Short mmCIF file of C-alpha atoms and ligand atoms in Angstrom, two decimals:
data_model
loop_
_atom_site.label_atom_id
_atom_site.label_comp_id
_atom_site.label_asym_id
_atom_site.label_seq_id
_atom_site.Cartn_x
_atom_site.Cartn_y
_atom_site.Cartn_z
CA MET U 267 -1.92 0.87 8.42
CA GLY U 268 -2.87 -2.35 10.13
CA TYR U 269 -3.01 -6.10 9.96
CA ASN U 270 -4.71 -8.55 7.58
CA ALA U 271 -4.66 -12.29 8.27
CA TRP U 272 -5.02 -13.56 4.70
CA ASN U 273 -1.39 -13.85 3.59
CA ALA U 274 -0.25 -15.86 6.59
CA PHE U 275 -3.37 -17.85 7.47
CA GLN U 276 -5.84 -17.89 4.54
CA CYS U 277 -8.95 -19.73 5.85
CA ASN U 278 -7.30 -21.02 9.06
CA ILE U 279 -8.71 -18.25 11.21
CA ASN U 280 -10.68 -17.99 14.44
CA GLU U 281 -11.34 -15.45 17.18
CA ASP U 282 -8.32 -16.55 19.23
CA LEU U 283 -6.04 -15.78 16.31
CA PHE U 284 -7.36 -12.22 16.04
CA LEU U 285 -7.18 -11.59 19.77
CA THR U 286 -3.66 -13.04 19.93
CA THR U 287 -2.72 -10.93 16.92
CA ALA U 288 -4.16 -7.78 18.49
CA ASN U 289 -2.22 -8.44 21.69
CA LEU U 290 0.98 -9.01 19.71
CA MET U 291 0.39 -5.82 17.74
CA VAL U 292 0.57 -4.02 21.08
CA SER U 293 3.40 -5.99 22.74
CA LEU U 294 5.59 -5.91 19.62
CA GLY U 295 5.19 -2.13 19.40
CA LEU U 296 3.36 -2.24 16.07
CA LYS U 297 0.32 -0.39 17.37
CA ASP U 298 2.57 2.38 18.66
CA ALA U 299 4.30 2.44 15.26
CA GLY U 300 0.94 3.36 13.67
CA TYR U 301 -0.70 0.06 12.68
CA HIS U 302 -4.25 0.68 13.87
CA TYR U 303 -6.52 -1.69 11.94
CA ILE U 304 -7.09 -5.39 12.63
CA ASN U 305 -8.76 -6.77 9.51
CA LEU U 306 -10.48 -10.09 8.94
CA ASP U 307 -10.37 -11.48 5.42
CA ASP U 308 -12.27 -14.33 3.77
CA CYS U 309 -13.71 -17.50 5.40
CA TYR U 310 -15.23 -16.10 8.61
CA ALA U 311 -18.85 -16.89 7.62
CA LEU U 312 -21.03 -19.93 7.26
CA LYS U 313 -21.50 -21.02 3.65
CA ASN U 314 -25.24 -20.34 3.79
CA ARG U 315 -27.19 -17.25 4.77
CA THR U 316 -30.01 -17.51 7.33
CA SER U 317 -33.63 -17.92 6.17
CA SER U 318 -33.97 -14.13 6.35
CA GLY U 319 -30.90 -13.72 4.16
CA ALA U 320 -28.33 -12.61 6.73
CA ILE U 321 -24.64 -13.53 6.69
CA VAL U 322 -23.67 -15.30 9.93
CA GLU U 323 -20.26 -15.84 11.38
CA ASP U 324 -19.10 -19.46 11.65
CA PRO U 325 -19.76 -20.36 15.31
CA ALA U 326 -16.98 -22.94 15.28
CA LYS U 327 -14.44 -20.23 14.41
CA PHE U 328 -16.07 -17.33 16.27
CA PRO U 329 -17.89 -18.91 19.25
CA SER U 330 -18.27 -15.58 21.08
CA GLY U 331 -19.74 -13.89 18.00
CA MET U 332 -18.45 -11.09 15.81
CA ARG U 333 -19.73 -8.27 17.99
CA SER U 334 -17.83 -9.62 20.96
CA LEU U 335 -14.67 -9.76 18.82
CA THR U 336 -14.97 -6.19 17.55
CA ASP U 337 -15.75 -4.98 21.08
CA LYS U 338 -12.50 -6.52 22.30
CA ILE U 339 -10.51 -5.17 19.34
CA HIS U 340 -11.98 -1.69 19.90
CA ALA U 341 -11.31 -1.87 23.65
CA MET U 342 -7.62 -2.33 22.82
CA GLY U 343 -7.67 0.89 20.81
CA PHE U 344 -7.78 -0.65 17.32
CA LYS U 345 -10.23 -0.32 14.47
CA ALA U 346 -11.65 -3.51 12.97
CA GLY U 347 -12.04 -4.47 9.31
CA ILE U 348 -14.27 -7.07 7.62
CA TYR U 349 -14.25 -8.63 4.15
CA GLY U 350 -17.02 -9.14 1.59
CA ASP U 351 -17.51 -9.62 -2.12
CA SER U 352 -19.40 -7.65 -4.76
CA GLY U 353 -20.49 -10.83 -6.60
CA TRP U 354 -22.41 -13.98 -5.69
CA TYR U 355 -19.59 -15.54 -3.65
CA THR U 356 -16.34 -14.53 -2.05
CA CYS U 357 -13.13 -15.76 -3.64
CA ALA U 358 -13.10 -18.72 -1.22
CA GLY U 359 -16.77 -19.57 -1.85
CA TYR U 360 -18.58 -17.88 1.06
CA PRO U 361 -21.66 -15.66 0.61
CA GLY U 362 -21.09 -12.59 -1.55
CA SER U 363 -23.10 -9.39 -1.13
CA PHE U 364 -24.58 -8.96 -4.61
CA GLN U 365 -28.24 -7.98 -4.15
CA HIS U 366 -27.71 -8.13 -0.38
CA GLU U 367 -25.71 -4.94 -0.10
CA ALA U 368 -27.96 -3.02 2.31
CA GLN U 369 -28.60 -6.08 4.46
CA ASP U 370 -24.89 -6.94 4.66
CA ALA U 371 -23.92 -3.33 5.38
CA HIS U 372 -26.36 -3.49 8.29
CA THR U 373 -24.75 -6.73 9.52
CA PHE U 374 -21.16 -5.52 9.05
CA PHE U 375 -21.49 -2.01 10.48
CA ASP U 376 -24.58 -1.81 12.70
CA GLU U 377 -24.63 -5.29 14.21
CA TRP U 378 -20.96 -6.27 14.11
CA ASN U 379 -19.62 -2.70 14.38
CA PHE U 380 -16.76 -2.98 11.88
CA ASP U 381 -15.01 0.19 10.64
CA LEU U 382 -13.67 -0.97 7.27
CA LEU U 383 -14.85 -3.19 4.43
CA LYS U 384 -12.55 -4.87 1.91
CA PHE U 385 -14.88 -5.67 -0.99
CA ASP U 386 -13.72 -8.29 -3.47
CA ASN U 387 -14.42 -9.08 -7.11
CA CYS U 388 -15.11 -12.83 -7.38
CA ALA U 389 -18.18 -14.68 -8.75
CA ILE U 390 -19.32 -11.75 -10.91
CA PRO U 391 -22.98 -11.96 -12.05
CA TYR U 392 -23.81 -12.23 -15.79
CA ASP U 393 -24.10 -8.98 -17.70
CA ASP U 394 -27.86 -9.45 -18.18
CA ILE U 395 -28.29 -9.69 -14.40
CA ILE U 396 -25.89 -7.01 -13.27
CA ARG U 397 -26.64 -4.47 -16.05
CA GLN U 398 -24.62 -1.78 -14.29
CA GLY U 399 -21.08 -2.67 -15.23
CA ILE U 400 -18.28 -3.11 -12.78
CA ILE U 401 -18.49 0.40 -11.32
CA GLY U 402 -22.19 -0.11 -10.67
CA LYS U 403 -21.43 -3.39 -8.92
CA TYR U 404 -19.32 -1.50 -6.38
CA GLN U 405 -21.63 1.52 -6.33
CA ARG U 406 -24.33 -0.60 -4.67
CA MET U 407 -22.23 -1.17 -1.56
CA ALA U 408 -20.87 2.41 -1.64
CA ASP U 409 -24.50 3.61 -1.49
CA ALA U 410 -25.22 1.28 1.45
CA ILE U 411 -22.10 2.54 3.26
CA ALA U 412 -23.13 6.16 2.69
CA LYS U 413 -26.21 5.47 4.83
CA VAL U 414 -24.14 4.30 7.83
CA ALA U 415 -24.08 7.04 10.45
CA ARG U 416 -20.30 6.91 11.03
CA PRO U 417 -17.36 6.96 8.60
CA ILE U 418 -16.52 3.55 7.12
CA VAL U 419 -13.37 2.89 5.09
CA PHE U 420 -14.36 1.25 1.80
CA SER U 421 -11.48 -0.69 0.30
CA LEU U 422 -12.20 -1.86 -3.24
CA CYS U 423 -10.49 -5.13 -4.07
CA GLU U 424 -10.85 -5.00 -7.79
CA TRP U 425 -7.31 -6.08 -8.74
CA GLY U 426 -6.98 -3.35 -11.35
CA TRP U 427 -9.75 -4.61 -13.64
CA SER U 428 -11.64 -1.79 -15.33
CA GLN U 429 -8.89 0.72 -14.47
CA VAL U 430 -10.20 1.17 -10.95
CA TRP U 431 -7.61 3.87 -10.22
CA LEU U 432 -9.61 6.17 -12.54
CA TRP U 433 -12.88 5.88 -10.59
CA GLY U 434 -12.16 4.19 -7.26
CA ALA U 435 -11.86 7.50 -5.39
CA LYS U 436 -15.50 8.30 -6.19
CA LEU U 437 -16.59 5.26 -4.18
CA GLY U 438 -13.92 4.42 -1.62
CA GLN U 439 -10.64 5.20 0.05
CA SER U 440 -8.42 2.57 -1.58
CA TRP U 441 -8.47 0.21 -4.53
CA ARG U 442 -6.35 -2.79 -5.33
CA THR U 443 -4.47 -2.11 -8.53
CA THR U 444 -2.90 -5.51 -9.12
CA GLY U 445 -3.44 -9.24 -8.47
CA ASP U 446 -2.54 -11.08 -5.29
CA ILE U 447 1.02 -10.58 -4.12
CA GLY U 448 3.35 -13.56 -3.98
CA PRO U 449 6.25 -13.84 -1.58
CA ASP U 450 8.98 -13.47 -4.20
CA TRP U 451 10.87 -10.80 -6.11
CA PRO U 452 9.14 -11.30 -9.52
CA SER U 453 5.78 -10.63 -7.87
CA LEU U 454 7.08 -7.47 -6.16
CA ALA U 455 8.74 -6.29 -9.39
CA ASN U 456 5.47 -6.76 -11.30
CA ILE U 457 3.43 -4.82 -8.75
CA ILE U 458 5.95 -1.98 -8.47
CA ASN U 459 6.29 -1.74 -12.24
CA PHE U 460 2.53 -1.65 -12.85
CA ASN U 461 1.94 0.95 -10.15
CA ALA U 462 4.77 3.11 -11.49
CA PHE U 463 2.43 4.13 -14.33
CA ILE U 464 -0.46 5.24 -12.11
CA THR U 465 1.21 7.07 -9.23
CA GLN U 466 -0.88 10.17 -10.00
CA ALA U 467 -4.03 8.35 -8.86
CA THR U 468 -2.92 8.29 -5.22
CA ASN U 469 -3.44 11.17 -2.81
CA PHE U 470 -5.26 11.90 0.44
CA TYR U 471 -8.62 11.18 -1.19
CA GLY U 472 -7.69 7.58 -1.98
CA ARG U 473 -4.86 5.12 -2.42
CA ASN U 474 -3.53 2.68 -4.96
CA ASP U 475 -3.54 -0.51 -2.87
CA MET U 476 -0.56 -2.65 -3.86
CA ASP U 477 -1.85 -5.54 -1.65
CA MET U 478 -0.64 -6.71 1.74
CA VAL U 479 2.90 -6.32 3.03
CA GLN U 480 4.23 -9.81 2.44
CA LEU U 481 7.16 -10.00 4.86
CA GLY U 482 8.22 -13.06 6.82
CA ASN U 483 6.30 -15.56 4.71
CA GLY U 484 9.41 -16.90 2.97
CA GLY U 485 10.66 -16.11 -0.52
CA LEU U 486 12.29 -12.71 0.07
CA THR U 487 15.85 -11.87 1.06
CA TYR U 488 16.37 -9.24 3.75
CA ASP U 489 17.22 -6.66 1.08
CA GLU U 490 14.15 -7.58 -0.98
CA ALA U 491 12.00 -7.25 2.13
CA LYS U 492 13.36 -3.73 2.72
CA SER U 493 12.68 -2.84 -0.92
CA HIS U 494 9.14 -4.17 -0.61
CA PHE U 495 8.35 -2.12 2.47
CA THR U 496 10.03 1.02 1.12
CA ALA U 497 8.17 0.88 -2.20
CA TRP U 498 4.79 0.26 -0.58
CA ALA U 499 5.30 3.03 1.98
CA LEU U 500 6.71 5.68 -0.35
CA MET U 501 4.17 4.88 -3.08
CA LYS U 502 1.57 5.55 -0.34
CA SER U 503 -0.06 2.14 -0.45
CA PRO U 504 -2.01 0.97 2.59
CA LEU U 505 0.44 -0.91 4.85
CA LEU U 506 -1.35 -4.05 6.01
CA ILE U 507 0.93 -6.55 7.71
CA GLY U 508 0.42 -10.09 6.42
CA THR U 509 2.84 -11.91 8.75
CA ASN U 510 2.22 -14.56 11.41
CA LEU U 511 3.12 -12.34 14.38
CA SER U 512 3.67 -15.32 16.70
CA ALA U 513 6.65 -16.30 14.54
CA ILE U 514 7.90 -12.86 13.48
CA THR U 515 11.68 -12.35 13.27
CA ASN U 516 13.52 -9.31 14.56
CA ASP U 517 14.55 -8.51 10.98
CA VAL U 518 10.94 -8.32 9.79
CA LEU U 519 9.85 -6.43 12.89
CA GLY U 520 12.65 -3.92 12.40
CA ILE U 521 11.54 -3.31 8.82
CA LEU U 522 7.87 -2.88 9.75
CA LYS U 523 8.78 -0.42 12.51
CA ASN U 524 11.10 1.85 10.52
CA LYS U 525 9.77 5.19 11.77
CA GLU U 526 11.39 7.31 9.09
CA ILE U 527 9.87 5.24 6.27
CA ILE U 528 6.46 5.16 7.97
CA ALA U 529 6.61 8.95 8.40
CA ILE U 530 6.69 9.37 4.62
CA ASN U 531 3.74 6.98 4.18
CA GLN U 532 1.75 8.90 6.81
CA ASP U 533 2.88 12.42 5.78
CA PRO U 534 0.04 14.73 6.90
CA VAL U 535 0.97 17.49 4.45
CA VAL U 536 1.93 15.75 1.18
CA GLY U 537 -0.36 12.97 -0.05
CA GLU U 538 1.31 12.17 -3.37
CA SER U 539 3.24 9.01 -4.18
CA ILE U 540 6.85 9.04 -5.27
CA SER U 541 7.25 8.57 -9.06
CA PRO U 542 10.03 7.40 -11.36
CA PHE U 543 12.12 10.28 -12.69
CA SER U 544 14.91 8.85 -14.76
CA ILE U 545 13.79 7.94 -18.25
CA SER U 546 15.00 4.48 -19.10
CA SER U 547 13.69 1.05 -19.88
CA ASP U 548 14.43 -0.34 -16.43
CA TYR U 549 11.95 -2.89 -15.17
CA PRO U 550 10.72 -1.79 -12.70
CA PRO U 551 12.09 1.78 -12.66
CA GLN U 552 15.17 2.25 -10.50
CA TYR U 553 15.14 6.00 -9.69
CA TRP U 554 12.17 7.57 -7.94
CA SER U 555 11.48 10.84 -6.13
CA GLY U 556 8.65 12.73 -4.52
CA ASP U 557 7.79 15.63 -2.29
CA SER U 558 7.34 15.38 1.47
CA GLN U 559 6.66 17.78 4.30
CA ASN U 560 10.34 17.67 5.29
CA GLY U 561 12.15 17.57 1.96
CA THR U 562 12.55 15.57 -1.22
CA VAL U 563 12.33 11.78 -0.94
CA PHE U 564 14.39 9.52 -3.18
CA MET U 565 14.07 5.77 -3.63
CA LEU U 566 16.83 3.95 -5.47
CA LEU U 567 15.86 0.40 -6.31
CA ASN U 568 18.56 -1.93 -7.56
CA THR U 569 16.54 -4.16 -9.87
CA LEU U 570 19.69 -5.97 -11.04
CA ASN U 571 20.76 -9.37 -9.78
CA GLU U 572 24.14 -7.96 -8.76
CA THR U 573 25.49 -5.28 -6.45
CA ALA U 574 25.58 -1.84 -8.14
CA ASP U 575 26.56 1.77 -7.53
CA MET U 576 23.55 3.99 -8.26
CA SER U 577 24.00 7.64 -9.34
CA PHE U 578 21.67 10.41 -10.35
CA ASN U 579 21.69 14.13 -11.01
CA LEU U 580 19.67 15.87 -8.30
CA THR U 581 17.76 18.13 -10.68
CA GLU U 582 16.38 15.15 -12.60
CA SER U 583 13.86 15.22 -9.76
CA PRO U 584 11.40 18.10 -10.23
CA TRP U 585 11.31 18.69 -6.46
CA ILE U 586 14.95 19.76 -6.35
CA ARG U 587 16.02 23.38 -6.88
CA ALA U 588 18.88 24.00 -9.29
CA GLY U 589 21.91 25.83 -7.92
CA ARG U 590 21.37 24.54 -4.36
CA LYS U 591 23.08 21.92 -2.25
CA TYR U 592 21.23 19.35 -0.15
CA SER U 593 21.80 17.50 3.09
CA VAL U 594 21.27 13.75 2.66
CA ARG U 595 19.50 11.66 5.29
CA ASP U 596 19.50 7.86 4.88
CA LEU U 597 16.10 6.52 6.02
CA TRP U 598 17.42 2.98 6.59
CA THR U 599 20.77 3.60 8.30
CA HIS U 600 19.25 6.62 10.10
CA THR U 601 22.40 8.65 9.49
CA GLU U 602 23.25 11.98 7.85
CA ASN U 603 25.30 11.18 4.75
CA GLY U 604 26.89 14.55 4.07
CA THR U 605 25.88 17.14 1.51
CA ALA U 606 25.03 16.45 -2.13
CA VAL U 607 25.99 18.96 -4.77
CA ARG U 608 24.54 18.33 -8.22
CA ASN U 609 24.61 14.55 -8.01
CA PHE U 610 24.60 11.66 -5.60
CA THR U 611 26.00 8.15 -5.72
CA ALA U 612 24.88 5.33 -3.47
CA LYS U 613 27.72 2.83 -3.34
CA ALA U 614 27.30 -0.94 -3.48
CA VAL U 615 23.51 -1.23 -3.35
CA PRO U 616 22.83 -4.98 -2.92
CA PRO U 617 20.93 -7.00 -5.55
CA HIS U 618 17.19 -6.14 -5.33
CA GLY U 619 18.14 -3.75 -2.52
CA VAL U 620 16.95 -0.25 -1.82
CA VAL U 621 18.24 3.13 -0.70
CA ALA U 622 15.76 5.63 0.72
CA LEU U 623 16.92 9.21 1.15
CA LEU U 624 15.50 12.49 2.40
CA LEU U 625 17.21 15.53 0.89
CA LYS U 626 16.87 18.94 2.52
CA ASP U 627 17.88 22.27 1.06
CA ALA U 628 21.19 23.36 2.61
CA GLY U 629 21.81 26.63 0.78
CA ASP U 630 23.49 27.76 -2.43
CA GLU U 631 25.88 25.42 -4.20
CA PRO U 632 29.54 26.61 -4.39
CA ASP U 633 30.23 29.27 -7.06
CA GLY U 634 31.79 28.50 -10.41
CA LEU U 635 30.78 24.87 -10.91
CA TYR U 636 31.13 23.66 -14.46
CA PRO U 637 29.25 22.79 -16.61
CA ALA U 638 26.76 25.53 -15.81
CA CYS U 639 23.87 23.06 -15.89
CA SER U 640 24.17 19.68 -14.18
CA VAL U 641 21.67 18.28 -16.68
CA TRP U 642 23.33 19.60 -19.82
CA TYR U 643 20.70 18.89 -22.46
CA GLN U 644 19.52 22.24 -23.90
CA CYS U 645 21.67 24.19 -21.42
CA ILE U 646 22.05 27.61 -23.02
CA ASP U 647 23.89 30.82 -22.05
CA LYS U 648 21.96 34.07 -22.51
CA ASN U 649 24.15 34.81 -25.55
CA GLY U 650 22.78 31.65 -27.21
CA THR U 651 25.86 29.47 -26.73
CA HIS U 652 25.32 25.84 -25.81
CA VAL U 653 27.06 25.11 -22.50
CA GLY U 654 28.60 21.82 -21.36
CA GLY U 655 27.72 18.36 -22.60
C1 LIG Z 193 -8.77 -12.49 -3.39
C2 LIG Z 193 -8.12 -11.22 -2.83
C3 LIG Z 193 -7.18 -11.62 -1.68
C4 LIG Z 193 -7.96 -12.35 -0.60
C5 LIG Z 193 -8.68 -13.55 -1.20
C6 LIG Z 193 -9.63 -14.21 -0.22
O1 LIG Z 193 -7.85 -13.32 -3.99
O2 LIG Z 193 -7.41 -10.53 -3.81
O3 LIG Z 193 -6.56 -10.47 -1.14
O4 LIG Z 193 -8.89 -11.47 -0.01
O5 LIG Z 193 -9.44 -13.19 -2.35
O6 LIG Z 193 -10.31 -15.29 -0.78
#
């Protein structure tokens, strides 16, 4: 969890922006909420390396130097992240690290003292130069990071090329699974839908990175913004705020600081993502569940353009025990919503809106409910009779 300046500022960055941002992260309560990384993105460097091949920070943007900036960020209790590229150039045309991996790792971690590297995928060398394939291209920096004496978070920014979710965990702690997020519902729907197929790749050892949290940059309704944050958090993506904090609204701040949603993202016991459970052709899926240290999490996503009631049978989720009833906690209204027996209906979910629930076992269900199975398909009495349906 942290901050990344790219979505709100692109190349319009300088040291004042990062210090102001770090101060706002504290004064707005975001640091206390768990956002502990301040990450630079592209465009911090000069276009040319020095004569000895080193990357240098742009002195017009960072007049006090990078080490001074990370010292100040660290002194405020944050970790600091830097950006690089596995090819010849970064995506905005600054020096990439290909064939400079060890030298750049030295600059980033020993000289500048950063704690995290986001490593991008632009300006890829020809096959007859690289000869190692795309995994090998990232392996070079992973090897350089392995030689650093302290732990460094390696965040692969490979946009899902070469099925990075199958091998990313061997090299780093997170991997971008999809292209750059846009501040609108179709972009969110695309990212959620794509990641719905690869939820198994995420766990404590590494995370599907669904890209920055794109709140407050225009293009999303309040309900869409809640859906965005809920999906990213419950699918266990990194949560990197991409908002101009000097202009943040109370609505966006309230979403980013939802403690009950963050608690699922940061669950110290269960590392898995939620996954879709109801088989249908919804795009993206509407019904999701997953395990957590405190109960079963449900996410209901109204992908329709109109208000809808959303219902499901509890035991469609594999985390629910048959024959039991469950207390229902709403993670957005922060209220207890009674006890669910067999099924649950969320009334009037707004278009592109979300409901996030935590269900806890509350004992046996009442006797004598009929049909004998709430999910009737193949429900059989011991005498062989089909029951219900
Ligand atoms: C790529 C990445 C973005 C951002 C830009 C910077 O597009 O996916 O997240 O880092 O490069 O140029």
